[in-house]
Coordinates of C-alpha atoms in Angstrom, one line a residue:
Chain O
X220 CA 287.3 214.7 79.7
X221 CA 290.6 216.1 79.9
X222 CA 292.1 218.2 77.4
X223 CA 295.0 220.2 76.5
X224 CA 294.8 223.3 73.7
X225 CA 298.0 224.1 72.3
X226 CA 299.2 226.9 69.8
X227 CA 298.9 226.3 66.1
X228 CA 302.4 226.2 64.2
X229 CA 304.6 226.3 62.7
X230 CA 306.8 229.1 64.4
X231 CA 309.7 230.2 62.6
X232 CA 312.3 232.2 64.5
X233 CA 315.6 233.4 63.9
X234 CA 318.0 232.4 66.1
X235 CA 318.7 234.0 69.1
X236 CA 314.8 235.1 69.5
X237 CA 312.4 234.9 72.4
X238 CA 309.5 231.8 72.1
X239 CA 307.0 231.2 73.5
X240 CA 304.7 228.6 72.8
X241 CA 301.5 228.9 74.1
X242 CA 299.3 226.0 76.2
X243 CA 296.3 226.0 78.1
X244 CA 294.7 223.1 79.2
X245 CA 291.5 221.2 80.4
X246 CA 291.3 218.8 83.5
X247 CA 289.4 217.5 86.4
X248 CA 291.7 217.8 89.9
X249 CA 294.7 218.6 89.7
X250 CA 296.7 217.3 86.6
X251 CA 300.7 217.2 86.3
X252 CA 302.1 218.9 83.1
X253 CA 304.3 218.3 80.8
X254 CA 306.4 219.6 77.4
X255 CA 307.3 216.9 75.6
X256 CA 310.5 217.7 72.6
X257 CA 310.7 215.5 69.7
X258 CA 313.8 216.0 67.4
X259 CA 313.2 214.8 63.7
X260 CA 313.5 210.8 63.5
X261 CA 313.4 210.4 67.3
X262 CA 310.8 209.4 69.8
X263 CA 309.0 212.1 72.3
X264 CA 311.6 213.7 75.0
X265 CA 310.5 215.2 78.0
X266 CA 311.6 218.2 77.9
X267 CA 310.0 220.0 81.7
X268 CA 307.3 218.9 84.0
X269 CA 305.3 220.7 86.6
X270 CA 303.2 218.9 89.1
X271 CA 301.3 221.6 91.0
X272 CA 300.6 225.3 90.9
X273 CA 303.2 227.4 90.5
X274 CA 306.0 224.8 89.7
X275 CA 308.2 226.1 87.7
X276 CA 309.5 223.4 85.3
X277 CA 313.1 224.1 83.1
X278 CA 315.3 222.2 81.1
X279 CA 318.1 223.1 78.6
X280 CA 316.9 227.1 79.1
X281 CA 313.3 226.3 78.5
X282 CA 310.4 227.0 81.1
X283 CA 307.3 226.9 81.9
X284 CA 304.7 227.6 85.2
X285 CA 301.8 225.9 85.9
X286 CA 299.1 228.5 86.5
X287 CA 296.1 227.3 87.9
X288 CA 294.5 230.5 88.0
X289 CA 294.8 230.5 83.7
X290 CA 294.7 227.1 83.3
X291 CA 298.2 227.9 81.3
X292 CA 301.8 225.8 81.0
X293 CA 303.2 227.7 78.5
X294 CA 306.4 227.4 77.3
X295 CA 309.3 230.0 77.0
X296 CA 313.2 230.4 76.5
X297 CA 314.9 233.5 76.0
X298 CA 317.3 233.0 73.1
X299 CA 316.5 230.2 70.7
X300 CA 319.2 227.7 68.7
X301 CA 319.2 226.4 65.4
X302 CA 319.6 223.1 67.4
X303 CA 315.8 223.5 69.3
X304 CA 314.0 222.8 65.4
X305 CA 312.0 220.4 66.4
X306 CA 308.2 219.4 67.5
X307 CA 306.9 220.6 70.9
X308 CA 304.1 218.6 72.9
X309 CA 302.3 219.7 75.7
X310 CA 300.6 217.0 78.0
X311 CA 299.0 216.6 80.9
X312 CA 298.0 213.6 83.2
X313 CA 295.1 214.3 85.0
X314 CA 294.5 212.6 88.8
X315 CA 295.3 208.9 89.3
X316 CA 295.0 208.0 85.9
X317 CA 298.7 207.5 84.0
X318 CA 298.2 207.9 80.5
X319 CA 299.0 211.0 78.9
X320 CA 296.5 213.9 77.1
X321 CA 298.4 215.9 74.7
X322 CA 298.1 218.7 72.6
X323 CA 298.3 218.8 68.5
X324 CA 302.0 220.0 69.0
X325 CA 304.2 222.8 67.4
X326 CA 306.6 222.9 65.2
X327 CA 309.0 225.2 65.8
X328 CA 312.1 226.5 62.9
X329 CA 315.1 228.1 64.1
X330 CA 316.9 230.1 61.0
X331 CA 320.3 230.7 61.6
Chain S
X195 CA 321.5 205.7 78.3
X196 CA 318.9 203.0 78.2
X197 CA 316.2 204.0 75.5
X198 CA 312.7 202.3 74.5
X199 CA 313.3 200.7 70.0
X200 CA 310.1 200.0 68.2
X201 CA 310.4 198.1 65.3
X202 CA 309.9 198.7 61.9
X203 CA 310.1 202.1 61.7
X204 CA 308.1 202.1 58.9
X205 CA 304.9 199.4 57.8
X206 CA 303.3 199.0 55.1
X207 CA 300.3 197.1 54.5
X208 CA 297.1 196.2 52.8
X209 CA 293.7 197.1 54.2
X210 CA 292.6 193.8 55.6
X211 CA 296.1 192.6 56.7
X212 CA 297.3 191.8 60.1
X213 CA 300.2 193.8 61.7
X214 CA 302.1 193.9 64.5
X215 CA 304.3 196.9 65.8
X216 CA 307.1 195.9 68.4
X217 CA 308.8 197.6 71.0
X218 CA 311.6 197.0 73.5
X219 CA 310.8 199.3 76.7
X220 CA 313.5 200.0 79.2
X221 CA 314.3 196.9 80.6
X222 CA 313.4 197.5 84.3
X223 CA 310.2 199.5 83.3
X224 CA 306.9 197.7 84.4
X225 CA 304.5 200.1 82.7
X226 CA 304.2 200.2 79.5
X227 CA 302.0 202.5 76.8
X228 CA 301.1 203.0 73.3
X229 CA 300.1 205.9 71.8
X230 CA 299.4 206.7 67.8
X231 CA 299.1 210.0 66.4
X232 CA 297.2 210.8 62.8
X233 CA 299.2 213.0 60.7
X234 CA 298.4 216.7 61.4
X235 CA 296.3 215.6 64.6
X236 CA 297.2 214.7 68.2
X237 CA 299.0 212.0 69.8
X238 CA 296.1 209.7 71.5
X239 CA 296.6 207.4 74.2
X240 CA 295.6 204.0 73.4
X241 CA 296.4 201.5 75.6
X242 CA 298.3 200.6 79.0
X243 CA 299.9 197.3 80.4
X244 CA 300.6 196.2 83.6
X245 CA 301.6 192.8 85.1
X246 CA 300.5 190.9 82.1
X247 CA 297.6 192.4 81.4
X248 CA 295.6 195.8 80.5
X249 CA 295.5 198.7 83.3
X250 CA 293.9 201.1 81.0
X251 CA 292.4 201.5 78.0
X252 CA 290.9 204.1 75.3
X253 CA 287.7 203.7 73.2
X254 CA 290.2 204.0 70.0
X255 CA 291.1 200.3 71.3
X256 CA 288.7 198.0 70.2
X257 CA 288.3 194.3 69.3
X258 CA 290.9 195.0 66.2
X259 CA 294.1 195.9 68.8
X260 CA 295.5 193.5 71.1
X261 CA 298.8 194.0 73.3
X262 CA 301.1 191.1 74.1
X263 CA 304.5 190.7 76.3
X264 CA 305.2 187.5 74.9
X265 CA 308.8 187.4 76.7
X266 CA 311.1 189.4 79.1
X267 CA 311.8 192.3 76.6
X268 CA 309.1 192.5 73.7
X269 CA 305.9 194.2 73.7
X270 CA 303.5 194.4 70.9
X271 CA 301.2 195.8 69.4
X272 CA 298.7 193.5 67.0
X273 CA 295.9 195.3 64.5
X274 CA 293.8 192.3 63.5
X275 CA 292.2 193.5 60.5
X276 CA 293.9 197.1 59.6
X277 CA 291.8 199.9 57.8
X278 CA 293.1 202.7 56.2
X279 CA 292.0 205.1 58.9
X280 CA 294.7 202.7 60.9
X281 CA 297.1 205.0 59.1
X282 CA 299.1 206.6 61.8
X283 CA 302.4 207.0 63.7
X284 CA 302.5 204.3 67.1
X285 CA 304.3 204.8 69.7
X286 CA 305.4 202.6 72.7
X287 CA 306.1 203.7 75.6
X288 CA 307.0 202.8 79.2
X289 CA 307.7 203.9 83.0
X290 CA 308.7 203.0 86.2
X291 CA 306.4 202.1 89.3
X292 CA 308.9 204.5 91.2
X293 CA 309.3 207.5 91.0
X294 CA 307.0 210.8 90.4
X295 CA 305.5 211.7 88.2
X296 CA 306.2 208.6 86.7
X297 CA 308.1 209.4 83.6
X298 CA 307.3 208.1 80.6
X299 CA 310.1 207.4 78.0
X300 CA 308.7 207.0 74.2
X301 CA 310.2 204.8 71.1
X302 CA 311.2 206.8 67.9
X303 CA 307.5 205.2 66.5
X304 CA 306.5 203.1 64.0
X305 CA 304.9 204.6 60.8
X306 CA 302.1 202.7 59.8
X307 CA 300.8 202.9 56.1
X308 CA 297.7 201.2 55.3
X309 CA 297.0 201.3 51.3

């Protein structure tokens, strides 16, 4: 079944420093990808989505490329905030199905 | 900006008990989702509704989880009998028909404690 492998946390930064959080992923056809942000006491945000290879999903400085060839969506922004703390989720829904797969999630510290 | 409420925000319960989590989707959503996630593990698809009844379904839902619109707003989620394994964060969710790739907007979830 489908599947989606994402990289262990926590990740603390200082602010202003480059992230990347890594994701590769597992799936019949061709799946649509997504990050999903989730601030503390709040509900899952998308954050970007990517529906075919080599979209190039960004929001709020944050990308990510689908790469078929790697099976990869990884996330990346160039200078981090103390205001992007928060959990990171990426997800995939694979074919005609519309229920999402998600990864274990990240939690990601910015230090000012 | 319209956003999808779960209520309580927190449950606790007895092993044995009934419960049942709420949710208010988006009011013109026709989709709608829940999802749980384990502390320290992933978040798991459990169910989806459609027009009154189930679209999809995981093998995490069995005979102890029912879903329910019982009006124009709610939707809920019932655990007949909980066990402490039933321990978990639920979340609601729901979508659109229109629109690609059908976006789904989440609830802040419920945290469910089963002692």
């Amino acid at each position: 079944g489908d599947s989606v492998t994402q990289m262990e946390g926590p990740v603390t930064l200082s602010e202003e420093a480059f992230l990347t959080i890594n994701c590769t992923y597992t799936a019949t056809g061709y799946p649509s990808l997504f990050w999903y942000v989730q601030y503390p006491g709040e509900g899952l945000q998308l954050l970007l989505k990517a529906t075919k290879a080599d979209d190039k999903g960004s929001n709020k400085g944050f990308e990510a490329t689908y790469r078929k060839e790697t099976t990869s969506f990884h996330l990346e922004k160039g200078s981090v905030q103390v205001s992007d703390s928060a959990v990171y989720f990426c997800a995939l829904r694979g074919g005609s199905a519309r229920q999402l797969t998600f990864g274990s999630g990240t939690q990601l510290t910015v230090l000012p | 900006e319209p956003e999808v409420t779960q209520t309580p925000s927190h449950q606790v319960t007895q092993m044995g008990q009934e419960v049942i989590l709420r949710c208010v989707p988006i009011s013109n959503h026709l989709y709608f989702y829940w999802y749980r996630q384990i502390l320290g593990q992933k978040v798991e698809f459990l169910v989806s509704f459609y027009n009154n009844e189930i679209s999809e379904k995981s093998e995490i839902f069995d005979d102890q989880f029912s879903v329910e619109r019982p009006d124009g707003s709610n939707f809920t989620l019932k655990i007949r009998s909980t066990k402490l394994e039933d321990s978990a964060m639920y979340f609601c969710a729901s979508s659109t028909l229109a629109g690609v790739p059908y976006e789904q907007y989440f609830g802040p979830g419920t945290r469910l404690t089963v002692t």
